[in-house]
Coordinates of C-alpha atoms in Angstrom, one line a residue:
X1 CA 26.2 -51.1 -67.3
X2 CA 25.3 -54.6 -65.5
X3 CA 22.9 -56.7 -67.7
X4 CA 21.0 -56.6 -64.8
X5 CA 21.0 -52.7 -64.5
X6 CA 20.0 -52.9 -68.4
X7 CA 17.1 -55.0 -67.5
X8 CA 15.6 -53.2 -64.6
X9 CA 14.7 -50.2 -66.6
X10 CA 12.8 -52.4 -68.7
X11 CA 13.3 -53.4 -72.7
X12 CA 11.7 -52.8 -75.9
X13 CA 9.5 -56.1 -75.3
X14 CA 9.8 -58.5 -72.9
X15 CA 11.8 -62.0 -72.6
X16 CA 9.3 -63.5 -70.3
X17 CA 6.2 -63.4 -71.8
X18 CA 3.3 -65.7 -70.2
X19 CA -0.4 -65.5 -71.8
X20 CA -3.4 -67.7 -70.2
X21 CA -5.4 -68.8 -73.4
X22 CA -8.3 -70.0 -71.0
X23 CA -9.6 -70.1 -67.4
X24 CA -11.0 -73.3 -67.7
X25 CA -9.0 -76.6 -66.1
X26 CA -9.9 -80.2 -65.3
X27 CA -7.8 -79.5 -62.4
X28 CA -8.7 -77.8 -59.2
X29 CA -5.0 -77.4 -58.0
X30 CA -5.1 -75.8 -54.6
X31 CA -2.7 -73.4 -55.3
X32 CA -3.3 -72.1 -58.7
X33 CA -2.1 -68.9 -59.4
X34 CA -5.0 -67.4 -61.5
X35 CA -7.5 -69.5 -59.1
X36 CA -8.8 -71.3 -62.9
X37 CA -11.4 -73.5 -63.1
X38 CA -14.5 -72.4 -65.5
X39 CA -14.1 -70.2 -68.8
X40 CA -14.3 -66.9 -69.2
X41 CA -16.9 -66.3 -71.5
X42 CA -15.2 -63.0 -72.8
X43 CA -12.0 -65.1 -73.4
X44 CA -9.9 -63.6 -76.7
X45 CA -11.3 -65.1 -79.9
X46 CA -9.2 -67.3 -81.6
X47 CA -9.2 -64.3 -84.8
X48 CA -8.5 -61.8 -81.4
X49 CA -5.3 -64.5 -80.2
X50 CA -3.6 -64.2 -83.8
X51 CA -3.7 -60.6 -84.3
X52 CA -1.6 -60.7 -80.8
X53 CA 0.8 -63.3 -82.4
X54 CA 1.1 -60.9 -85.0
X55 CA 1.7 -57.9 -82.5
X56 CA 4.3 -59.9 -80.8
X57 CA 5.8 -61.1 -84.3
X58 CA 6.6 -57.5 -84.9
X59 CA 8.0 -57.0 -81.5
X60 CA 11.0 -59.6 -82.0
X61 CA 9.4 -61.4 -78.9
X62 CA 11.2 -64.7 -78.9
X63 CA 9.0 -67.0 -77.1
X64 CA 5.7 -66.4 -75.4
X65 CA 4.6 -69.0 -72.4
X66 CA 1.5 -70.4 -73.1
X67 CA -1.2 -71.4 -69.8
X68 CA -4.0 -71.6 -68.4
X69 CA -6.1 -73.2 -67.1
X70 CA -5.4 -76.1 -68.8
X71 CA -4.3 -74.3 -72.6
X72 CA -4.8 -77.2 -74.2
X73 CA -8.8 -77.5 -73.8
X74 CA -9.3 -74.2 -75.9
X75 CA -10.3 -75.9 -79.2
X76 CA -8.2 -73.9 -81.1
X77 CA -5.0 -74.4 -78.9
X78 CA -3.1 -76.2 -81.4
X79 CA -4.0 -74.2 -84.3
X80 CA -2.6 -71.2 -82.3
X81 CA 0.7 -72.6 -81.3
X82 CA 1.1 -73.6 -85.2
X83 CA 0.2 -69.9 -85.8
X84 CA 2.9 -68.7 -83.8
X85 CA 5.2 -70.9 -85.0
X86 CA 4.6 -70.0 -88.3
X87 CA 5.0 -66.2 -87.9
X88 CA 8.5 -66.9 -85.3
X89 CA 7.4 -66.6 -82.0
X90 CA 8.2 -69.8 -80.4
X91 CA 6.2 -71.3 -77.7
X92 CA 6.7 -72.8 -74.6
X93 CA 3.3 -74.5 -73.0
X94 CA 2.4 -75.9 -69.2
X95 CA -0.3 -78.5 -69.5
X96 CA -0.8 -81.1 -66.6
X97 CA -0.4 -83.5 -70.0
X98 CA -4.4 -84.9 -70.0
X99 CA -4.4 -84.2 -73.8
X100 CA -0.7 -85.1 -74.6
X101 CA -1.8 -88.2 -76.4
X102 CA 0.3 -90.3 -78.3
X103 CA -0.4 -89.0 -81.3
X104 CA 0.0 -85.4 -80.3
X105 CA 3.1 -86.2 -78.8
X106 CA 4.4 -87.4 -82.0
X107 CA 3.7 -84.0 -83.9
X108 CA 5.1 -81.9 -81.1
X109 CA 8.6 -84.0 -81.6
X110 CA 8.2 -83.1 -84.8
X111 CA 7.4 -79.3 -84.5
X112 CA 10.4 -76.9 -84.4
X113 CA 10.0 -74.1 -81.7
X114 CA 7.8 -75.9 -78.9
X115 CA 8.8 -77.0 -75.2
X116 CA 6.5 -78.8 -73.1
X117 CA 6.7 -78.2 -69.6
X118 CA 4.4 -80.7 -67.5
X119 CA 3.3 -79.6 -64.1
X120 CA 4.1 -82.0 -61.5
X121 CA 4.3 -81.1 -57.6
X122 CA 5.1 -84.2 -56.3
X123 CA 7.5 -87.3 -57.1
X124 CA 4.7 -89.6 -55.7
X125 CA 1.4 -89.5 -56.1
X126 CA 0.5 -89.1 -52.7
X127 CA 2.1 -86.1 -52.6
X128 CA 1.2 -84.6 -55.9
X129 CA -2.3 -86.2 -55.9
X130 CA -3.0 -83.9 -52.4
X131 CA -2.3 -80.6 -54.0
X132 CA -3.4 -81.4 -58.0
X133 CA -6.1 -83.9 -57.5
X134 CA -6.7 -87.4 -57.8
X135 CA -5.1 -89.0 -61.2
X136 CA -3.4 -86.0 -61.9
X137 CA 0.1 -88.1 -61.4
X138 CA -1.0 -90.5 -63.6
X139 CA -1.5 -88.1 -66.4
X140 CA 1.2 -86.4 -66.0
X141 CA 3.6 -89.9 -66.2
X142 CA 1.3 -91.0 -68.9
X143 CA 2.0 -87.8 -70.9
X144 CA 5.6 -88.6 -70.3
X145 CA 5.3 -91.7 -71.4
X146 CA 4.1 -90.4 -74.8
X147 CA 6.4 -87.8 -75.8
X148 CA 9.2 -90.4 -74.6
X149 CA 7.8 -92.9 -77.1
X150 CA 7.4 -90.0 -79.9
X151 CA 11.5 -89.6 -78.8
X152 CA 11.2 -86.0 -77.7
X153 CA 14.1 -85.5 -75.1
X154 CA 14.2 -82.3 -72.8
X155 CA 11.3 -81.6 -72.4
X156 CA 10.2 -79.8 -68.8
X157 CA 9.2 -81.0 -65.4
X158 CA 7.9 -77.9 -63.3
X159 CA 7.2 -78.6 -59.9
X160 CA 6.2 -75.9 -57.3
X161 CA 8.1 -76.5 -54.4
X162 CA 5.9 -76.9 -51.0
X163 CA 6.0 -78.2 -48.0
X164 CA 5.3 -81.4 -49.0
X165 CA 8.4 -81.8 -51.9
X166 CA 10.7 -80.1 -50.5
X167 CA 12.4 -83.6 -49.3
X168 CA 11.6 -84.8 -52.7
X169 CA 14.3 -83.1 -54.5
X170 CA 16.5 -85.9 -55.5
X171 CA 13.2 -88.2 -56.5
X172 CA 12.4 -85.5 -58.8
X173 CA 15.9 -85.1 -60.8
X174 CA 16.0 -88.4 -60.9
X175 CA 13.1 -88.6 -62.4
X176 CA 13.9 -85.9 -65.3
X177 CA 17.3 -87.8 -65.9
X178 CA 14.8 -91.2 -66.3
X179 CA 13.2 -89.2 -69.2
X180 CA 15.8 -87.1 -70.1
X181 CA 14.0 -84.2 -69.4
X182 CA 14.8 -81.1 -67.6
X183 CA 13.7 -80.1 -64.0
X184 CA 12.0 -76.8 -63.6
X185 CA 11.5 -75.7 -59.9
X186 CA 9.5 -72.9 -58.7
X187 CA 8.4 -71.1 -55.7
X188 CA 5.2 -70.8 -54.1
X189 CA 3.4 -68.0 -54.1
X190 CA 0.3 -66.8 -52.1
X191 CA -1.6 -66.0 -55.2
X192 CA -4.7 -66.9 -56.5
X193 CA -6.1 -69.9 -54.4
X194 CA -2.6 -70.0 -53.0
X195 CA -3.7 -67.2 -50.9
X196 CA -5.7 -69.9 -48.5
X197 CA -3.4 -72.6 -48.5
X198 CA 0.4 -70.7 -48.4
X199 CA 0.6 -70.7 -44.8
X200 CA -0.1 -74.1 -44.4
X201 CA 2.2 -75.6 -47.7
X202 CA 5.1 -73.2 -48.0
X203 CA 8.4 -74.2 -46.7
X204 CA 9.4 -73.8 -43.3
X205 CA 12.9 -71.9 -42.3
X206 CA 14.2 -75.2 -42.4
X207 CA 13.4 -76.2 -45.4
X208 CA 14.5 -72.9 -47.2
X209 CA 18.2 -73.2 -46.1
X210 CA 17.7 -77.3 -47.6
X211 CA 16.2 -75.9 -50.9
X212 CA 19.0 -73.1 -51.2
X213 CA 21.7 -75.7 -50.2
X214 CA 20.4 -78.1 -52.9
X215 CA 20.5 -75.5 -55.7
X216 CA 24.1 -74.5 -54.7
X217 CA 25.2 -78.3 -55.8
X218 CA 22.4 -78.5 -58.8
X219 CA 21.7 -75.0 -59.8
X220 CA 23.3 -75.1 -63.2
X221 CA 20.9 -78.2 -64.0
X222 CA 17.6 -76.9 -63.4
X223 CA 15.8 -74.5 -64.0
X224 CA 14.2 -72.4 -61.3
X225 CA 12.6 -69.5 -63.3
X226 CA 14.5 -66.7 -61.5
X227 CA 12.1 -68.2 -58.6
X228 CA 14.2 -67.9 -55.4
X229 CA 16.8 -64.8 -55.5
X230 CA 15.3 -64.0 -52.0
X231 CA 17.8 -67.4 -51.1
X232 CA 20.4 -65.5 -52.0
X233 CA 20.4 -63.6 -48.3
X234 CA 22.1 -66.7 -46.9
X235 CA 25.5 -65.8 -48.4
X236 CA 27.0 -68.9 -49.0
X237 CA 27.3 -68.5 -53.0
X238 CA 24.9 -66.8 -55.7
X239 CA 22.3 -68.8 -57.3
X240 CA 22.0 -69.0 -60.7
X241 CA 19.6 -66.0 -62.2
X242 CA 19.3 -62.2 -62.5
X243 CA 19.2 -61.5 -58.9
X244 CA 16.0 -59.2 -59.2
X245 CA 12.0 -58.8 -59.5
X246 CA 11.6 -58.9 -63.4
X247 CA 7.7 -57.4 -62.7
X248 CA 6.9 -55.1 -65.8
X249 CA 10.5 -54.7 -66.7
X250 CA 11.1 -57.8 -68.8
X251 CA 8.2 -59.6 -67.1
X252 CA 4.4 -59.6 -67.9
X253 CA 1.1 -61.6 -68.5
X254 CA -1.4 -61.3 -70.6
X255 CA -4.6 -63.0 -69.7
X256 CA -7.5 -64.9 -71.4
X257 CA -9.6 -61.9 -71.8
X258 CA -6.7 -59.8 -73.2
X259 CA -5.8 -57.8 -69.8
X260 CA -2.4 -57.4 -69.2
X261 CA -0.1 -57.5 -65.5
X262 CA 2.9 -56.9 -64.5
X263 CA 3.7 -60.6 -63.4
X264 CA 2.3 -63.4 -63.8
X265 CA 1.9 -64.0 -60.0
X266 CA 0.1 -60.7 -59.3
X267 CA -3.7 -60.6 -60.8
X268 CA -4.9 -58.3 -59.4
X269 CA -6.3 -54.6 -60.5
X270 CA -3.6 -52.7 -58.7
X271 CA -1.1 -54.5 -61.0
X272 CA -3.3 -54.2 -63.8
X273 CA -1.3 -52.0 -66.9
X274 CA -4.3 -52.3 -69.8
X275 CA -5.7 -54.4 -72.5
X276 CA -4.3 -56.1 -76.1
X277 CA -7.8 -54.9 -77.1
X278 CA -7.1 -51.5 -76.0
X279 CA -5.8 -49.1 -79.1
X280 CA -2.1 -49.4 -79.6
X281 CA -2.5 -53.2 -78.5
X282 CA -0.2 -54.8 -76.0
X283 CA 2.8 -53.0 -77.7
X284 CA 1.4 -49.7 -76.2
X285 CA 0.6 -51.7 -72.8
X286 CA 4.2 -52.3 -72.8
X287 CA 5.9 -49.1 -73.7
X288 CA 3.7 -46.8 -72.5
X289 CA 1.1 -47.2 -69.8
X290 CA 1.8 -45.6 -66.4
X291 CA 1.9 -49.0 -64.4
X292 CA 5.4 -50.5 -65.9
X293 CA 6.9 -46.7 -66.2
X294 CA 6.5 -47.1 -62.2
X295 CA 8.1 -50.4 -61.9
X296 CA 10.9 -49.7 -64.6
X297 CA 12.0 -46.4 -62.4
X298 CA 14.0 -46.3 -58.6
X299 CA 12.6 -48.6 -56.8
X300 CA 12.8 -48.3 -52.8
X301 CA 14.0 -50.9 -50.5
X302 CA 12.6 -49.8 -47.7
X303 CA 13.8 -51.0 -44.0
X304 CA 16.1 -53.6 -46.2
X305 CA 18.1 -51.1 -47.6
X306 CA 19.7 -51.3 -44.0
X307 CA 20.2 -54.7 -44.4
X308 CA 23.5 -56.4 -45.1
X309 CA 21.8 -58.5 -47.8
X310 CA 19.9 -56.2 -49.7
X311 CA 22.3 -56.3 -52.6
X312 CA 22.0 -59.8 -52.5
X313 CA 18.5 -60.5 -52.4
X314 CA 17.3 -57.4 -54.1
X315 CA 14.2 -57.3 -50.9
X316 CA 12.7 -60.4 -52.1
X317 CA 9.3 -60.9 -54.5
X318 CA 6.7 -58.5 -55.2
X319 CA 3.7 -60.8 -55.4
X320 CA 4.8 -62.8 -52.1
X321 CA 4.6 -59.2 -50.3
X322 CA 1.4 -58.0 -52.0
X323 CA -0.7 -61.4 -50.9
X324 CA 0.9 -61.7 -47.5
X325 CA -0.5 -58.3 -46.7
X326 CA 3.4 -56.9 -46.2
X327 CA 4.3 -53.2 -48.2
X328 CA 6.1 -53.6 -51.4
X329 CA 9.3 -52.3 -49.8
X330 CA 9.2 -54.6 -47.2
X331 CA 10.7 -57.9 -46.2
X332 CA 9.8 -60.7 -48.3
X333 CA 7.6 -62.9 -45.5
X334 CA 10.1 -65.8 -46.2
X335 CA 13.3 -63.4 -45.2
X336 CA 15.9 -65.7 -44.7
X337 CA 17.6 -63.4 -41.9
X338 CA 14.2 -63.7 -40.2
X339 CA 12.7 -60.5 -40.6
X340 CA 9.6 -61.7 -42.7
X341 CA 8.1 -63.2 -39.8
X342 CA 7.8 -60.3 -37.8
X343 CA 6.8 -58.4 -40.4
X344 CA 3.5 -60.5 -41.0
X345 CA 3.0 -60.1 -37.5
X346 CA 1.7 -56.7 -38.3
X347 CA 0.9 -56.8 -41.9
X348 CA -2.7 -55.6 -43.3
X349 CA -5.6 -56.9 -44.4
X350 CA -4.4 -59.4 -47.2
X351 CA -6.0 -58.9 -50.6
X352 CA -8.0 -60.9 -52.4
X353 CA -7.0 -62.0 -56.3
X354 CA -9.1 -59.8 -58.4
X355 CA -10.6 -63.0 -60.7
X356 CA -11.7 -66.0 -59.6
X357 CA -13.0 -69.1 -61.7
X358 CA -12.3 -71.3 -59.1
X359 CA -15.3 -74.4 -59.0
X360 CA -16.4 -77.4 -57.8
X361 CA -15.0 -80.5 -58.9
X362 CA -17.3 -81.7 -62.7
X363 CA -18.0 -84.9 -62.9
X364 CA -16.6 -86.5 -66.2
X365 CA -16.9 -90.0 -67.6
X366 CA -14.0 -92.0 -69.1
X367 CA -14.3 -92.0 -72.8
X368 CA -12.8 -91.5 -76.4
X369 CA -13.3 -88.6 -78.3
X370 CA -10.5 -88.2 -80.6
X371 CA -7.8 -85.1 -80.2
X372 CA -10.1 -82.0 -80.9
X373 CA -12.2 -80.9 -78.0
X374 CA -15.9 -79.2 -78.4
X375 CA -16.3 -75.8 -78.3
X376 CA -19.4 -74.9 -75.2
X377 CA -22.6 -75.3 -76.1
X378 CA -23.5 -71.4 -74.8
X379 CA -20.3 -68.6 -74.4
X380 CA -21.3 -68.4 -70.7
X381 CA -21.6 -72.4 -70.1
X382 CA -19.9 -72.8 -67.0
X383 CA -18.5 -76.0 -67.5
X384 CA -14.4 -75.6 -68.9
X385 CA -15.3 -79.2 -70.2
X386 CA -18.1 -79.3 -72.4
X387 CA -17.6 -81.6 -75.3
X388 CA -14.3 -83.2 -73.4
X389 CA -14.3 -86.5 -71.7
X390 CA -11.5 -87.3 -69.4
X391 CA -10.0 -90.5 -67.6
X392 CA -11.5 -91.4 -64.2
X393 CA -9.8 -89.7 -61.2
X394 CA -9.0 -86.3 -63.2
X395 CA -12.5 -84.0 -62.9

């Protein structure tokens, strides 16, 4: 049996693992995938977050991704990736690097079992400033700076490729060899806020065939998450990957109030399996409920099964179909043979992400407050910041 084959009727636990510790975010990033912004006042208690460490501990997970939000405002968010160290689930975090701080950065050079990945979607700030906000370069370069200084090497730069960045490629390896980092590229998808803006920032026809002809010659250098197997439909060479939608098979997130979905890029309730607090725990989540029994089974390609590239591009990505309005065994709506475009033509109503703590920019002042943040003053304070003052240019 293909390892592929293996993996699509789903494993014991799953390799890619991504839990959101928090809602709340400096950042108003117009496409965030869980639309984050203020906390959820019913996030997972920091007691609640270690009996799931523990859960996965005794599942062999490997790693777990850690997000948000911004993870790293939780108070406790560094006592919980020590936790998890500790009991041998490594950790891999995204932060946009506003509380990577030269001190921190020295003890996470110094911690076993802990990537940083640092969100960056542009190689200027003009370009990355438009989508993440104003400063949000800065920090992120700043952050680099830091863990550079603290001599951690390889480290990641995630970008999601847009519109804007596509042409930016080269800037952007260039700038991972300049830390000796790794890039980390990504697709867009219409999720959360993305929903709005997807039309208008994902990358034209054009720009697809640039993107898959660039990851022919740098593939095996950067890392693209599985991100763009849909490329694949061109022909000219495979990409590097599992070829395949890893939704509930060896995919899944859990979020900050313990619910658990199939992918990361789908929140919403149709994709909705259960709850770590639920009995049995995200270990029955994963092995039993209904929801991933679906996904792990035949799966139908639809009209592509006609198609010459089917076996090549597996009928693209789930959460791209879902958001766009298009039926799950439909085109993807950035078909590279053209038949996405169509397709959306006659799609449906589009659906709306089931959670949203998107909010208005909060005003912060620029000041010193050492490295542990304040917890809110009330659980339903609406303000992901309370306690936490930032630079100028990053509310």
């Amino acid at each position: 049996m293909k390892l592929v084959d293996q993996f699509a009727s789903g494993l014991d636990s799953p390799i890619c693992l991504t839990w959101e510790l928090t809602f709340a975010c400096n950042l108003s990033c117009v496409h965030c995938l869980s639309a984050s912004g203020r906390r959820d006042p019913r996030e997972l208690t920091t007691e609640q977050c270690r009996a799931v460490v523990d859960e996965l501990q005794r599942m062999q997970v490997f790693y777990v991704n850690l997000g948000g939000g911004e993870p790293t405002v939780r108070p406790d968010f560094w006592e919980l990736v020590a936790y998890a160290v500790d009991h041998q689930v490594g950790v891999k975090f995204s932060t946009n690097g506003i509380r990577i701080t030269p001190e921190r950065a020295r003890w996470l050079a110094a911690t076993d079992y802990v990537d940083v990945q640092l969100s960056l979607d542009g190689a200027s700030a003009e370009v990355n400033d438009a989508v993440r906000g104003p400063g949000s370069y800065d920090a992120a370069i700043r952050a680099m700076d830091h863990l550079a200084d603290a001599g951690l090497r390889g480290f990641k730069i995630s970008v999601v490729m847009t519109r804007e960045n596509v042409d930016q490629l080269d800037d952007f390896a260039a700038l991972a060899a300049r830390y000796e980092a790794q890039l980390r590229i990504t697709r867009l998808r219409p999720s959360g806020r993305a929903v709005d803006v997807w039309d208008r920032l994902h990358p034209t026809a054009e720009q697809q065939w640039q993107l898959y002809q660039w990851l022919l010659a740098h593939g095996e250098q950067v890392l693209t998450g599985d991100s763009f197997f849909h490329l694949n439909a061109y022909g000219d060479g495979p990409l590097p990957g599992l070829n395949m939608c890893g939704a509930g098979r060896v995919v899944a997130l859990i979020d900050p109030v313990g619910d658990v979905y199939a992918c990361p890029f789908v929140i919403h309730d149709r994709f909705r399996a259960g709850n770590v607090l639920d009995p049995g725990g995200f270990a029955a989540v994963w092995r039993e409920s209904e929801l991933f029994r679906q996904l792990r089974g035949p799966q139908s390609g639809g009209a592509c099964q006609s198609c010459s590239a089917f076996d090549a591009c597996r009928g693209g990505c789930m959460a791209a179909k879902f958001f766009t309005g298009l039926p799950l065994d439909g085109p993807d709506p950035e078909c590279v043979r053209g038949h996405g475009e169509p397709a959306l033509v006659g799609a449906g109503a589009v659906p709306r992400p089931s959670v949203d703590h998107s909010r208005k920019p909060v005003p912060v002042r620029l000041g010193r407050r050492g490295d542990a943040a304040t917890a809110p003053d009330r659980a339903c304070d609406t303000s992901p910041l309370a306690g936490l003052t930032l630079p100028t240019g990053l509310g």
